PDB file of C-alpha atoms in Angstrom:
ATOM      1  CA  UNK A   1      15.385 -14.779   8.293  1.00  0.00           C
ATOM      2  CA  UNK A   2      15.769 -11.256   8.037  1.00  0.00           C
ATOM      3  CA  UNK A   3      16.945  -9.529   4.727  1.00  0.00           C
ATOM      4  CA  UNK A   4      19.124  -6.422   5.070  1.00  0.00           C
ATOM      5  CA  UNK A   5      18.140  -2.855   5.026  1.00  0.00           C
ATOM      6  CA  UNK A   6      19.393  -0.748   2.667  1.00  0.00           C
ATOM      7  CA  UNK A   7      18.324   2.737   2.996  1.00  0.00           C
ATOM      8  CA  UNK A   8      19.972   5.706   4.895  1.00  0.00           C
ATOM      9  CA  UNK A   9      18.181   7.705   7.676  1.00  0.00           C
ATOM     10  CA  UNK A  10      16.532  10.914   6.156  1.00  0.00           C
ATOM     11  CA  UNK A  11      15.979  14.142   7.861  1.00  0.00           C
ATOM     12  CA  UNK A  12      12.370  14.722   8.488  1.00  0.00           C
ATOM     13  CA  UNK A  13      11.010  18.311   8.021  1.00  0.00           C
ATOM     14  CA  UNK A  14       8.221  18.008  10.408  1.00  0.00           C
ATOM     15  CA  UNK A  15       6.775  15.023  12.472  1.00  0.00           C
ATOM     16  CA  UNK A  16       4.808  12.430  10.725  1.00  0.00           C
ATOM     17  CA  UNK A  17       1.507  14.417   9.603  1.00  0.00           C
ATOM     18  CA  UNK A  18      -2.149  13.194  10.140  1.00  0.00           C
ATOM     19  CA  UNK A  19      -2.024   9.368   9.535  1.00  0.00           C
ATOM     20  CA  UNK A  20      -5.130   7.122   8.372  1.00  0.00           C
ATOM     21  CA  UNK A  21      -4.499   4.982  11.424  1.00  0.00           C
ATOM     22  CA  UNK A  22      -7.329   2.032  11.376  1.00  0.00           C
ATOM     23  CA  UNK A  23      -8.657   0.212  14.495  1.00  0.00           C
ATOM     24  CA  UNK A  24      -7.124  -3.563  14.570  1.00  0.00           C
ATOM     25  CA  UNK A  25      -7.738  -6.740  16.225  1.00  0.00           C
ATOM     26  CA  UNK A  26      -4.882  -6.421  18.182  1.00  0.00           C
ATOM     27  CA  UNK A  27      -4.986  -2.858  19.659  1.00  0.00           C
ATOM     28  CA  UNK A  28      -5.868   0.652  18.463  1.00  0.00           C
ATOM     29  CA  UNK A  29      -3.982   3.281  17.004  1.00  0.00           C
ATOM     30  CA  UNK A  30      -5.517   6.567  17.713  1.00  0.00           C
ATOM     31  CA  UNK A  31      -5.335   9.578  15.289  1.00  0.00           C
ATOM     32  CA  UNK A  32      -2.762  12.006  16.193  1.00  0.00           C
ATOM     33  CA  UNK A  33      -3.122  15.939  15.915  1.00  0.00           C
ATOM     34  CA  UNK A  34      -1.312  17.406  12.986  1.00  0.00           C
ATOM     35  CA  UNK A  35       1.840  19.366  13.868  1.00  0.00           C
ATOM     36  CA  UNK A  36       0.593  22.877  12.680  1.00  0.00           C
ATOM     37  CA  UNK A  37      -2.050  25.075  14.011  1.00  0.00           C
ATOM     38  CA  UNK A  38      -5.598  25.180  13.099  1.00  0.00           C
ATOM     39  CA  UNK A  39      -6.726  27.293  10.253  1.00  0.00           C
ATOM     40  CA  UNK A  40     -10.714  28.021  10.500  1.00  0.00           C
ATOM     41  CA  UNK A  41     -12.839  29.199   7.765  1.00  0.00           C
ATOM     42  CA  UNK A  42     -11.589  26.914   4.900  1.00  0.00           C
ATOM     43  CA  UNK A  43     -12.924  23.289   3.866  1.00  0.00           C
ATOM     44  CA  UNK A  44     -10.902  20.721   6.082  1.00  0.00           C
ATOM     45  CA  UNK A  45      -9.975  17.669   3.913  1.00  0.00           C
ATOM     46  CA  UNK A  46     -10.625  16.101   0.709  1.00  0.00           C
ATOM     47  CA  UNK A  47      -9.384  12.669  -0.853  1.00  0.00           C
ATOM     48  CA  UNK A  48      -8.819  14.066  -4.287  1.00  0.00           C
ATOM     49  CA  UNK A  49      -8.659  11.830  -7.367  1.00  0.00           C
ATOM     50  CA  UNK A  50      -8.974  11.641 -11.059  1.00  0.00           C
ATOM     51  CA  UNK A  51      -8.060   8.487 -12.599  1.00  0.00           C
ATOM     52  CA  UNK A  52      -7.979   9.811 -16.197  1.00  0.00           C
ATOM     53  CA  UNK A  53      -5.120  12.027 -15.433  1.00  0.00           C
ATOM     54  CA  UNK A  54      -3.856  14.816 -13.250  1.00  0.00           C
ATOM     55  CA  UNK A  55      -6.285  16.337 -11.082  1.00  0.00           C
ATOM     56  CA  UNK A  56      -6.839  20.234 -11.678  1.00  0.00           C
ATOM     57  CA  UNK A  57      -4.066  21.601  -8.786  1.00  0.00           C
ATOM     58  CA  UNK A  58      -6.780  24.535  -8.420  1.00  0.00           C
ATOM     59  CA  UNK A  59      -9.301  21.837  -6.824  1.00  0.00           C
ATOM     60  CA  UNK A  60      -6.789  20.758  -4.093  1.00  0.00           C
ATOM     61  CA  UNK A  61      -5.388  24.215  -3.505  1.00  0.00           C
ATOM     62  CA  UNK A  62      -8.903  25.004  -2.576  1.00  0.00           C
ATOM     63  CA  UNK A  63      -8.736  22.744   0.538  1.00  0.00           C
ATOM     64  CA  UNK A  64      -6.880  22.865   4.093  1.00  0.00           C
ATOM     65  CA  UNK A  65      -5.491  19.364   3.277  1.00  0.00           C
ATOM     66  CA  UNK A  66      -5.588  18.059  -0.161  1.00  0.00           C
ATOM     67  CA  UNK A  67      -5.138  14.056   0.094  1.00  0.00           C
ATOM     68  CA  UNK A  68      -4.430  12.382  -3.233  1.00  0.00           C
ATOM     69  CA  UNK A  69      -5.280   8.734  -3.731  1.00  0.00           C
ATOM     70  CA  UNK A  70      -3.023   6.213  -5.371  1.00  0.00           C
ATOM     71  CA  UNK A  71      -5.608   5.954  -8.459  1.00  0.00           C
ATOM     72  CA  UNK A  72      -4.969   9.657  -9.143  1.00  0.00           C
ATOM     73  CA  UNK A  73      -3.575   9.852 -12.859  1.00  0.00           C
ATOM     74  CA  UNK A  74      -4.029   5.929 -12.852  1.00  0.00           C
ATOM     75  CA  UNK A  75      -4.614   6.077 -16.854  1.00  0.00           C
ATOM     76  CA  UNK A  76      -1.108   7.602 -17.185  1.00  0.00           C
ATOM     77  CA  UNK A  77       0.864   5.402 -14.654  1.00  0.00           C
ATOM     78  CA  UNK A  78      -0.771   2.143 -15.614  1.00  0.00           C
ATOM     79  CA  UNK A  79       0.208   2.688 -19.098  1.00  0.00           C
ATOM     80  CA  UNK A  80       3.911   3.241 -18.346  1.00  0.00           C
ATOM     81  CA  UNK A  81       6.726   1.014 -18.543  1.00  0.00           C
ATOM     82  CA  UNK A  82       7.420   0.318 -15.741  1.00  0.00           C
ATOM     83  CA  UNK A  83       4.589   1.976 -13.917  1.00  0.00           C
ATOM     84  CA  UNK A  84       5.022   5.279 -12.398  1.00  0.00           C
ATOM     85  CA  UNK A  85       2.394   5.791  -9.794  1.00  0.00           C
ATOM     86  CA  UNK A  86       4.515   7.113  -7.045  1.00  0.00           C
ATOM     87  CA  UNK A  87       6.275   9.731  -9.287  1.00  0.00           C
ATOM     88  CA  UNK A  88       2.874  11.034 -10.648  1.00  0.00           C
ATOM     89  CA  UNK A  89       1.760  11.330  -6.766  1.00  0.00           C
ATOM     90  CA  UNK A  90       4.674  13.377  -6.115  1.00  0.00           C
ATOM     91  CA  UNK A  91       4.198  15.468  -9.276  1.00  0.00           C
ATOM     92  CA  UNK A  92       0.614  16.032  -8.354  1.00  0.00           C
ATOM     93  CA  UNK A  93       1.464  17.177  -5.057  1.00  0.00           C
ATOM     94  CA  UNK A  94       4.103  19.537  -6.432  1.00  0.00           C
ATOM     95  CA  UNK A  95       1.563  21.146  -8.948  1.00  0.00           C
ATOM     96  CA  UNK A  96      -0.958  21.869  -6.060  1.00  0.00           C
ATOM     97  CA  UNK A  97       1.746  23.518  -3.900  1.00  0.00           C
ATOM     98  CA  UNK A  98       2.730  25.501  -6.835  1.00  0.00           C
ATOM     99  CA  UNK A  99      -1.152  26.504  -7.088  1.00  0.00           C
ATOM    100  CA  UNK A 100      -1.060  27.816  -3.777  1.00  0.00           C
ATOM    101  CA  UNK A 101      -2.093  24.627  -1.718  1.00  0.00           C
ATOM    102  CA  UNK A 102      -1.600  24.710   1.929  1.00  0.00           C
ATOM    103  CA  UNK A 103      -1.377  21.253   3.187  1.00  0.00           C
ATOM    104  CA  UNK A 104      -0.774  18.339   0.777  1.00  0.00           C
ATOM    105  CA  UNK A 105      -0.798  14.542   1.619  1.00  0.00           C
ATOM    106  CA  UNK A 106      -0.018  11.652  -0.576  1.00  0.00           C
ATOM    107  CA  UNK A 107      -0.914   7.844  -0.417  1.00  0.00           C
ATOM    108  CA  UNK A 108       1.006   5.173   0.882  1.00  0.00           C
ATOM    109  CA  UNK A 109       0.196   1.545   2.279  1.00  0.00           C
ATOM    110  CA  UNK A 110       1.949  -0.258   4.863  1.00  0.00           C
ATOM    111  CA  UNK A 111      -0.175  -3.447   4.560  1.00  0.00           C
ATOM    112  CA  UNK A 112      -0.319  -3.866   0.821  1.00  0.00           C
ATOM    113  CA  UNK A 113       3.011  -3.817  -1.239  1.00  0.00           C
ATOM    114  CA  UNK A 114       2.079  -2.368  -4.394  1.00  0.00           C
ATOM    115  CA  UNK A 115       4.408  -2.637  -7.249  1.00  0.00           C
ATOM    116  CA  UNK A 116       3.150   0.368  -9.380  1.00  0.00           C
ATOM    117  CA  UNK A 117       5.075   2.171  -6.574  1.00  0.00           C
ATOM    118  CA  UNK A 118       8.881   2.283  -7.783  1.00  0.00           C
ATOM    119  CA  UNK A 119      10.172   2.001  -4.198  1.00  0.00           C
ATOM    120  CA  UNK A 120       8.335  -1.003  -3.620  1.00  0.00           C
ATOM    121  CA  UNK A 121       8.933  -2.635  -7.128  1.00  0.00           C
ATOM    122  CA  UNK A 122      12.914  -2.140  -6.262  1.00  0.00           C
ATOM    123  CA  UNK A 123      12.335  -4.512  -3.118  1.00  0.00           C
ATOM    124  CA  UNK A 124      10.400  -7.024  -4.556  1.00  0.00           C
ATOM    125  CA  UNK A 125      12.650  -7.500  -7.570  1.00  0.00           C
ATOM    126  CA  UNK A 126      15.505  -7.950  -5.657  1.00  0.00           C
ATOM    127  CA  UNK A 127      16.273 -11.370  -3.976  1.00  0.00           C
ATOM    128  CA  UNK A 128      17.889  -9.891  -0.866  1.00  0.00           C
ATOM    129  CA  UNK A 129      14.556  -8.644   0.376  1.00  0.00           C
ATOM    130  CA  UNK A 130      12.364 -11.880  -0.111  1.00  0.00           C
ATOM    131  CA  UNK A 131      12.108 -12.024   3.584  1.00  0.00           C
ATOM    132  CA  UNK A 132       9.998  -9.035   3.348  1.00  0.00           C
ATOM    133  CA  UNK A 133       6.801 -10.401   1.673  1.00  0.00           C
ATOM    134  CA  UNK A 134       4.311 -12.883   2.200  1.00  0.00           C
ATOM    135  CA  UNK A 135       4.610 -15.868  -0.148  1.00  0.00           C
ATOM    136  CA  UNK A 136       2.459 -18.527  -1.674  1.00  0.00           C
ATOM    137  CA  UNK A 137       2.132 -21.800  -0.371  1.00  0.00           C
ATOM    138  CA  UNK A 138       4.200 -24.350  -2.050  1.00  0.00           C
ATOM    139  CA  UNK A 139       3.391 -25.407  -5.395  1.00  0.00           C
ATOM    140  CA  UNK A 140       0.882 -28.275  -5.353  1.00  0.00           C
ATOM    141  CA  UNK A 141      -1.954 -29.935  -7.664  1.00  0.00           C
ATOM    142  CA  UNK A 142      -4.235 -27.714  -6.252  1.00  0.00           C
ATOM    143  CA  UNK A 143      -4.458 -24.454  -8.078  1.00  0.00           C
ATOM    144  CA  UNK A 144      -4.627 -21.174  -5.977  1.00  0.00           C
ATOM    145  CA  UNK A 145      -7.651 -18.785  -6.103  1.00  0.00           C
ATOM    146  CA  UNK A 146      -5.356 -15.698  -6.962  1.00  0.00           C
ATOM    147  CA  UNK A 147      -3.072 -16.579  -9.952  1.00  0.00           C
ATOM    148  CA  UNK A 148       0.762 -17.106  -9.547  1.00  0.00           C
ATOM    149  CA  UNK A 149       1.317 -15.921 -13.027  1.00  0.00           C
ATOM    150  CA  UNK A 150       0.369 -12.582 -14.989  1.00  0.00           C
ATOM    151  CA  UNK A 151      -2.741 -13.064 -16.853  1.00  0.00           C
ATOM    152  CA  UNK A 152      -1.207 -11.821 -20.090  1.00  0.00           C
ATOM    153  CA  UNK A 153       2.255 -13.525 -19.888  1.00  0.00           C
ATOM    154  CA  UNK A 154       2.140 -17.420 -18.387  1.00  0.00           C
ATOM    155  CA  UNK A 155       5.958 -17.361 -18.043  1.00  0.00           C
ATOM    156  CA  UNK A 156       5.797 -14.236 -15.589  1.00  0.00           C
ATOM    157  CA  UNK A 157       5.265 -15.732 -12.171  1.00  0.00           C
ATOM    158  CA  UNK A 158       6.093 -15.002  -8.588  1.00  0.00           C
ATOM    159  CA  UNK A 159       6.632 -16.976  -5.319  1.00  0.00           C
ATOM    160  CA  UNK A 160       5.169 -14.070  -3.522  1.00  0.00           C
ATOM    161  CA  UNK A 161       1.488 -14.085  -2.737  1.00  0.00           C
ATOM    162  CA  UNK A 162      -0.353 -11.439  -4.726  1.00  0.00           C
ATOM    163  CA  UNK A 163      -4.269 -10.917  -5.478  1.00  0.00           C
ATOM    164  CA  UNK A 164      -5.712  -9.142  -8.314  1.00  0.00           C
ATOM    165  CA  UNK A 165      -7.910  -6.796  -6.372  1.00  0.00           C
ATOM    166  CA  UNK A 166      -7.675  -3.299  -8.140  1.00  0.00           C
ATOM    167  CA  UNK A 167      -5.198  -4.323 -10.263  1.00  0.00           C
ATOM    168  CA  UNK A 168      -4.290  -2.737 -13.842  1.00  0.00           C
ATOM    169  CA  UNK A 169      -4.573  -5.306 -16.445  1.00  0.00           C
ATOM    170  CA  UNK A 170      -4.449  -5.761 -20.168  1.00  0.00           C
ATOM    171  CA  UNK A 171      -7.779  -5.191 -21.512  1.00  0.00           C
ATOM    172  CA  UNK A 172      -9.492  -8.169 -22.991  1.00  0.00           C
ATOM    173  CA  UNK A 173     -13.035  -9.167 -24.778  1.00  0.00           C
ATOM    174  CA  UNK A 174     -14.142 -10.262 -21.620  1.00  0.00           C
ATOM    175  CA  UNK A 175     -12.781  -7.387 -19.752  1.00  0.00           C
ATOM    176  CA  UNK A 176     -12.614  -4.538 -21.905  1.00  0.00           C
ATOM    177  CA  UNK A 177     -12.243  -1.806 -18.851  1.00  0.00           C
ATOM    178  CA  UNK A 178     -10.166  -2.990 -16.072  1.00  0.00           C
ATOM    179  CA  UNK A 179      -8.868  -1.184 -13.166  1.00  0.00           C
ATOM    180  CA  UNK A 180      -6.369   0.625 -15.030  1.00  0.00           C
ATOM    181  CA  UNK A 181      -5.488  -0.204 -18.681  1.00  0.00           C
ATOM    182  CA  UNK A 182      -1.806  -1.669 -19.683  1.00  0.00           C
ATOM    183  CA  UNK A 183      -0.643  -1.693 -23.239  1.00  0.00           C
ATOM    184  CA  UNK A 184       0.325  -4.667 -24.432  1.00  0.00           C
ATOM    185  CA  UNK A 185       1.840  -6.341 -21.076  1.00  0.00           C
ATOM    186  CA  UNK A 186       1.686  -4.707 -17.811  1.00  0.00           C
ATOM    187  CA  UNK A 187       5.211  -3.788 -16.501  1.00  0.00           C
ATOM    188  CA  UNK A 188       5.485  -3.897 -12.640  1.00  0.00           C
ATOM    189  CA  UNK A 189       8.963  -5.263 -12.720  1.00  0.00           C
ATOM    190  CA  UNK A 190      10.098  -8.785 -12.717  1.00  0.00           C
ATOM    191  CA  UNK A 191       6.939  -9.847 -10.907  1.00  0.00           C
ATOM    192  CA  UNK A 192       3.395  -9.902 -12.193  1.00  0.00           C
ATOM    193  CA  UNK A 193       1.234  -6.827 -11.438  1.00  0.00           C
ATOM    194  CA  UNK A 194      -0.857  -7.428  -8.378  1.00  0.00           C
ATOM    195  CA  UNK A 195      -1.406  -6.643  -4.632  1.00  0.00           C
ATOM    196  CA  UNK A 196       1.423  -8.160  -2.620  1.00  0.00           C
ATOM    197  CA  UNK A 197       1.587  -8.122   1.119  1.00  0.00           C
ATOM    198  CA  UNK A 198       4.268  -6.933   3.527  1.00  0.00           C
ATOM    199  CA  UNK A 199       5.497  -9.397   6.002  1.00  0.00           C
ATOM    200  CA  UNK A 200       5.773  -7.319   9.118  1.00  0.00           C
ATOM    201  CA  UNK A 201       7.474 -10.489  11.293  1.00  0.00           C
ATOM    202  CA  UNK A 202      10.537  -9.083   9.591  1.00  0.00           C
ATOM    203  CA  UNK A 203      12.130  -6.468  11.731  1.00  0.00           C
ATOM    204  CA  UNK A 204      14.518  -4.835   8.945  1.00  0.00           C
ATOM    205  CA  UNK A 205      11.367  -4.535   6.988  1.00  0.00           C
ATOM    206  CA  UNK A 206       9.840  -2.016   9.830  1.00  0.00           C
ATOM    207  CA  UNK A 207      12.814   0.043   9.887  1.00  0.00           C
ATOM    208  CA  UNK A 208      12.918   0.552   6.328  1.00  0.00           C
ATOM    209  CA  UNK A 209       9.212   1.045   6.237  1.00  0.00           C
ATOM    210  CA  UNK A 210       9.618   3.552   8.912  1.00  0.00           C
ATOM    211  CA  UNK A 211      12.582   5.433   7.159  1.00  0.00           C
ATOM    212  CA  UNK A 212      10.637   5.630   3.839  1.00  0.00           C
ATOM    213  CA  UNK A 213       7.665   7.335   5.718  1.00  0.00           C
ATOM    214  CA  UNK A 214       9.795   9.869   7.127  1.00  0.00           C
ATOM    215  CA  UNK A 215      11.483  10.359   4.081  1.00  0.00           C
ATOM    216  CA  UNK A 216       8.131  10.847   2.152  1.00  0.00           C
ATOM    217  CA  UNK A 217       7.054  13.928   4.618  1.00  0.00           C
ATOM    218  CA  UNK A 218      10.498  15.343   4.545  1.00  0.00           C
ATOM    219  CA  UNK A 219      10.000  16.946   1.145  1.00  0.00           C
ATOM    220  CA  UNK A 220       8.716  20.460   1.026  1.00  0.00           C
ATOM    221  CA  UNK A 221       5.715  19.524  -1.108  1.00  0.00           C
ATOM    222  CA  UNK A 222       4.120  16.747   0.964  1.00  0.00           C
ATOM    223  CA  UNK A 223       2.757  17.562   4.426  1.00  0.00           C
ATOM    224  CA  UNK A 224       1.717  14.271   5.597  1.00  0.00           C
ATOM    225  CA  UNK A 225       0.673  10.594   4.461  1.00  0.00           C
ATOM    226  CA  UNK A 226      -2.821   8.807   3.960  1.00  0.00           C
ATOM    227  CA  UNK A 227      -1.768   5.201   5.275  1.00  0.00           C
ATOM    228  CA  UNK A 228      -4.186   2.643   3.839  1.00  0.00           C
ATOM    229  CA  UNK A 229      -5.445  -0.777   5.104  1.00  0.00           C
ATOM    230  CA  UNK A 230      -5.200  -2.637   8.436  1.00  0.00           C
ATOM    231  CA  UNK A 231      -4.746  -6.106   9.645  1.00  0.00           C
ATOM    232  CA  UNK A 232      -7.298  -8.004  11.790  1.00  0.00           C
ATOM    233  CA  UNK A 233      -7.223 -11.447  13.407  1.00  0.00           C
ATOM    234  CA  UNK A 234      -9.919 -13.819  14.427  1.00  0.00           C
ATOM    235  CA  UNK A 235      -7.690 -15.167  17.079  1.00  0.00           C
ATOM    236  CA  UNK A 236      -7.177 -11.812  18.837  1.00  0.00           C
ATOM    237  CA  UNK A 237     -10.872 -10.774  18.486  1.00  0.00           C
ATOM    238  CA  UNK A 238     -12.034 -13.886  19.779  1.00  0.00           C
ATOM    239  CA  UNK A 239      -9.504 -13.628  22.987  1.00  0.00           C
ATOM    240  CA  UNK A 240     -11.079 -10.385  23.731  1.00  0.00           C
ATOM    241  CA  UNK A 241     -14.789 -11.428  22.893  1.00  0.00           C
ATOM    242  CA  UNK A 242     -14.628  -8.774  20.013  1.00  0.00           C
ATOM    243  CA  UNK A 243     -13.827  -6.355  22.734  1.00  0.00           C
ATOM    244  CA  UNK A 244     -10.967  -4.902  20.434  1.00  0.00           C
ATOM    245  CA  UNK A 245     -11.438  -2.141  18.104  1.00  0.00           C
ATOM    246  CA  UNK A 246     -11.672  -3.481  14.546  1.00  0.00           C
ATOM    247  CA  UNK A 247     -13.594  -6.455  15.568  1.00  0.00           C
ATOM    248  CA  UNK A 248     -15.260  -9.040  14.432  1.00  0.00           C
ATOM    249  CA  UNK A 249     -13.098  -8.894  11.238  1.00  0.00           C
ATOM    250  CA  UNK A 250     -14.986  -8.435   8.094  1.00  0.00           C
ATOM    251  CA  UNK A 251     -13.432  -6.637   5.252  1.00  0.00           C
ATOM    252  CA  UNK A 252     -13.662  -9.297   4.241  1.00  0.00           C
ATOM    253  CA  UNK A 253     -12.170 -11.800   6.580  1.00  0.00           C
ATOM    254  CA  UNK A 254      -9.475 -12.155   8.923  1.00  0.00           C
ATOM    255  CA  UNK A 255      -6.242 -10.746   7.453  1.00  0.00           C
ATOM    256  CA  UNK A 256      -5.575  -7.750   5.648  1.00  0.00           C
ATOM    257  CA  UNK A 257      -8.216  -5.677   4.676  1.00  0.00           C
ATOM    258  CA  UNK A 258      -9.438  -5.367   1.299  1.00  0.00           C
ATOM    259  CA  UNK A 259      -7.869  -8.796  -0.194  1.00  0.00           C
ATOM    260  CA  UNK A 260      -9.365 -11.813  -1.840  1.00  0.00           C
ATOM    261  CA  UNK A 261     -11.018 -13.951   0.731  1.00  0.00           C
ATOM    262  CA  UNK A 262      -9.021 -16.789  -0.252  1.00  0.00           C
ATOM    263  CA  UNK A 263      -5.761 -15.182   0.541  1.00  0.00           C
ATOM    264  CA  UNK A 264      -5.169 -17.157   3.523  1.00  0.00           C
ATOM    265  CA  UNK A 265      -5.467 -20.557   1.886  1.00  0.00           C
ATOM    266  CA  UNK A 266      -3.579 -19.314  -1.173  1.00  0.00           C
ATOM    267  CA  UNK A 267      -0.558 -18.230   1.504  1.00  0.00           C
ATOM    268  CA  UNK A 268      -0.894 -21.354   3.487  1.00  0.00           C
ATOM    269  CA  UNK A 269      -1.223 -19.602   6.753  1.00  0.00           C
ATOM    270  CA  UNK A 270      -2.509 -20.406  10.011  1.00  0.00           C
ATOM    271  CA  UNK A 271      -4.729 -18.635  12.186  1.00  0.00           C
ATOM    272  CA  UNK A 272      -1.714 -18.323  14.539  1.00  0.00           C
ATOM    273  CA  UNK A 273       0.264 -16.844  11.664  1.00  0.00           C
ATOM    274  CA  UNK A 274      -2.407 -14.250  10.938  1.00  0.00           C
ATOM    275  CA  UNK A 275      -2.506 -13.375  14.466  1.00  0.00           C
ATOM    276  CA  UNK A 276       1.682 -12.965  14.533  1.00  0.00           C
ATOM    277  CA  UNK A 277       1.204 -10.707  11.135  1.00  0.00           C
ATOM    278  CA  UNK A 278      -1.385  -8.626  12.848  1.00  0.00           C
ATOM    279  CA  UNK A 279       0.574  -7.981  16.049  1.00  0.00           C
ATOM    280  CA  UNK A 280       3.729  -7.203  13.866  1.00  0.00           C
ATOM    281  CA  UNK A 281       1.879  -4.536  11.573  1.00  0.00           C
ATOM    282  CA  UNK A 282       0.543  -2.906  14.764  1.00  0.00           C
ATOM    283  CA  UNK A 283       3.937  -2.647  15.886  1.00  0.00           C
ATOM    284  CA  UNK A 284       5.062  -0.988  12.711  1.00  0.00           C
ATOM    285  CA  UNK A 285       2.332   1.345  12.849  1.00  0.00           C
ATOM    286  CA  UNK A 286       3.380   2.282  16.512  1.00  0.00           C
ATOM    287  CA  UNK A 287       7.165   2.978  15.442  1.00  0.00           C
ATOM    288  CA  UNK A 288       5.775   4.902  12.273  1.00  0.00           C
TER     289      UNK A 288
END
């Protein structure tokens, strides 16, 4: 069932900027030209990231487009309670504009629901929006590959599927340098930290994501978004004899890119479910 949307429609300063639209086993979203005229004689674009803190804004200001990755300033936002990735991306973009930057992009993800982004965390923690996220399969005697509960707190668990790829964690003797270090306990809200999945079969989610992407580029210090990851379906690839762009699926398996290979079994989804999710994500990208 659909959950209600709760965001007003923003006014966009420009059309969506250059989007990192990727091939998918169900269609192809080609690149669109930016809404501004070309400027020659400068470096074109750089994906800029300093995980230990803010990037020197003069570096981004020298580029035609400086695109800031979500891992920028990770040492700062991963230790915050709650995590502040979204806010620090905005601050980095503003610093780059203040330093004379021409075009500044920030990171977003319409495949992974990353709870270190405050806008995502607010929806993930609100039961009214439970239909927006892929869930773990029902609990049984067989453990899932990806844990349902936080490593540092066995009582903090989630019904929503999430893996631990590229996820901040509390350092341990066995893993003293995780991909982002938390102090004592990682704070991604009411749910454990991890990479969650948007369920694009929910049309109210699609409407909200479209509004959110428009709102992100309506601000004076953000000119565009880098939209990461994509869905791929073995069913769609087989139907096309791998003729669709993005086929065969291999990043690493059928489904969302850059996720734990056992994600489908952990979520209890069929190949037809993955097909439907792929087509629904493709519809969201087309709408954005």
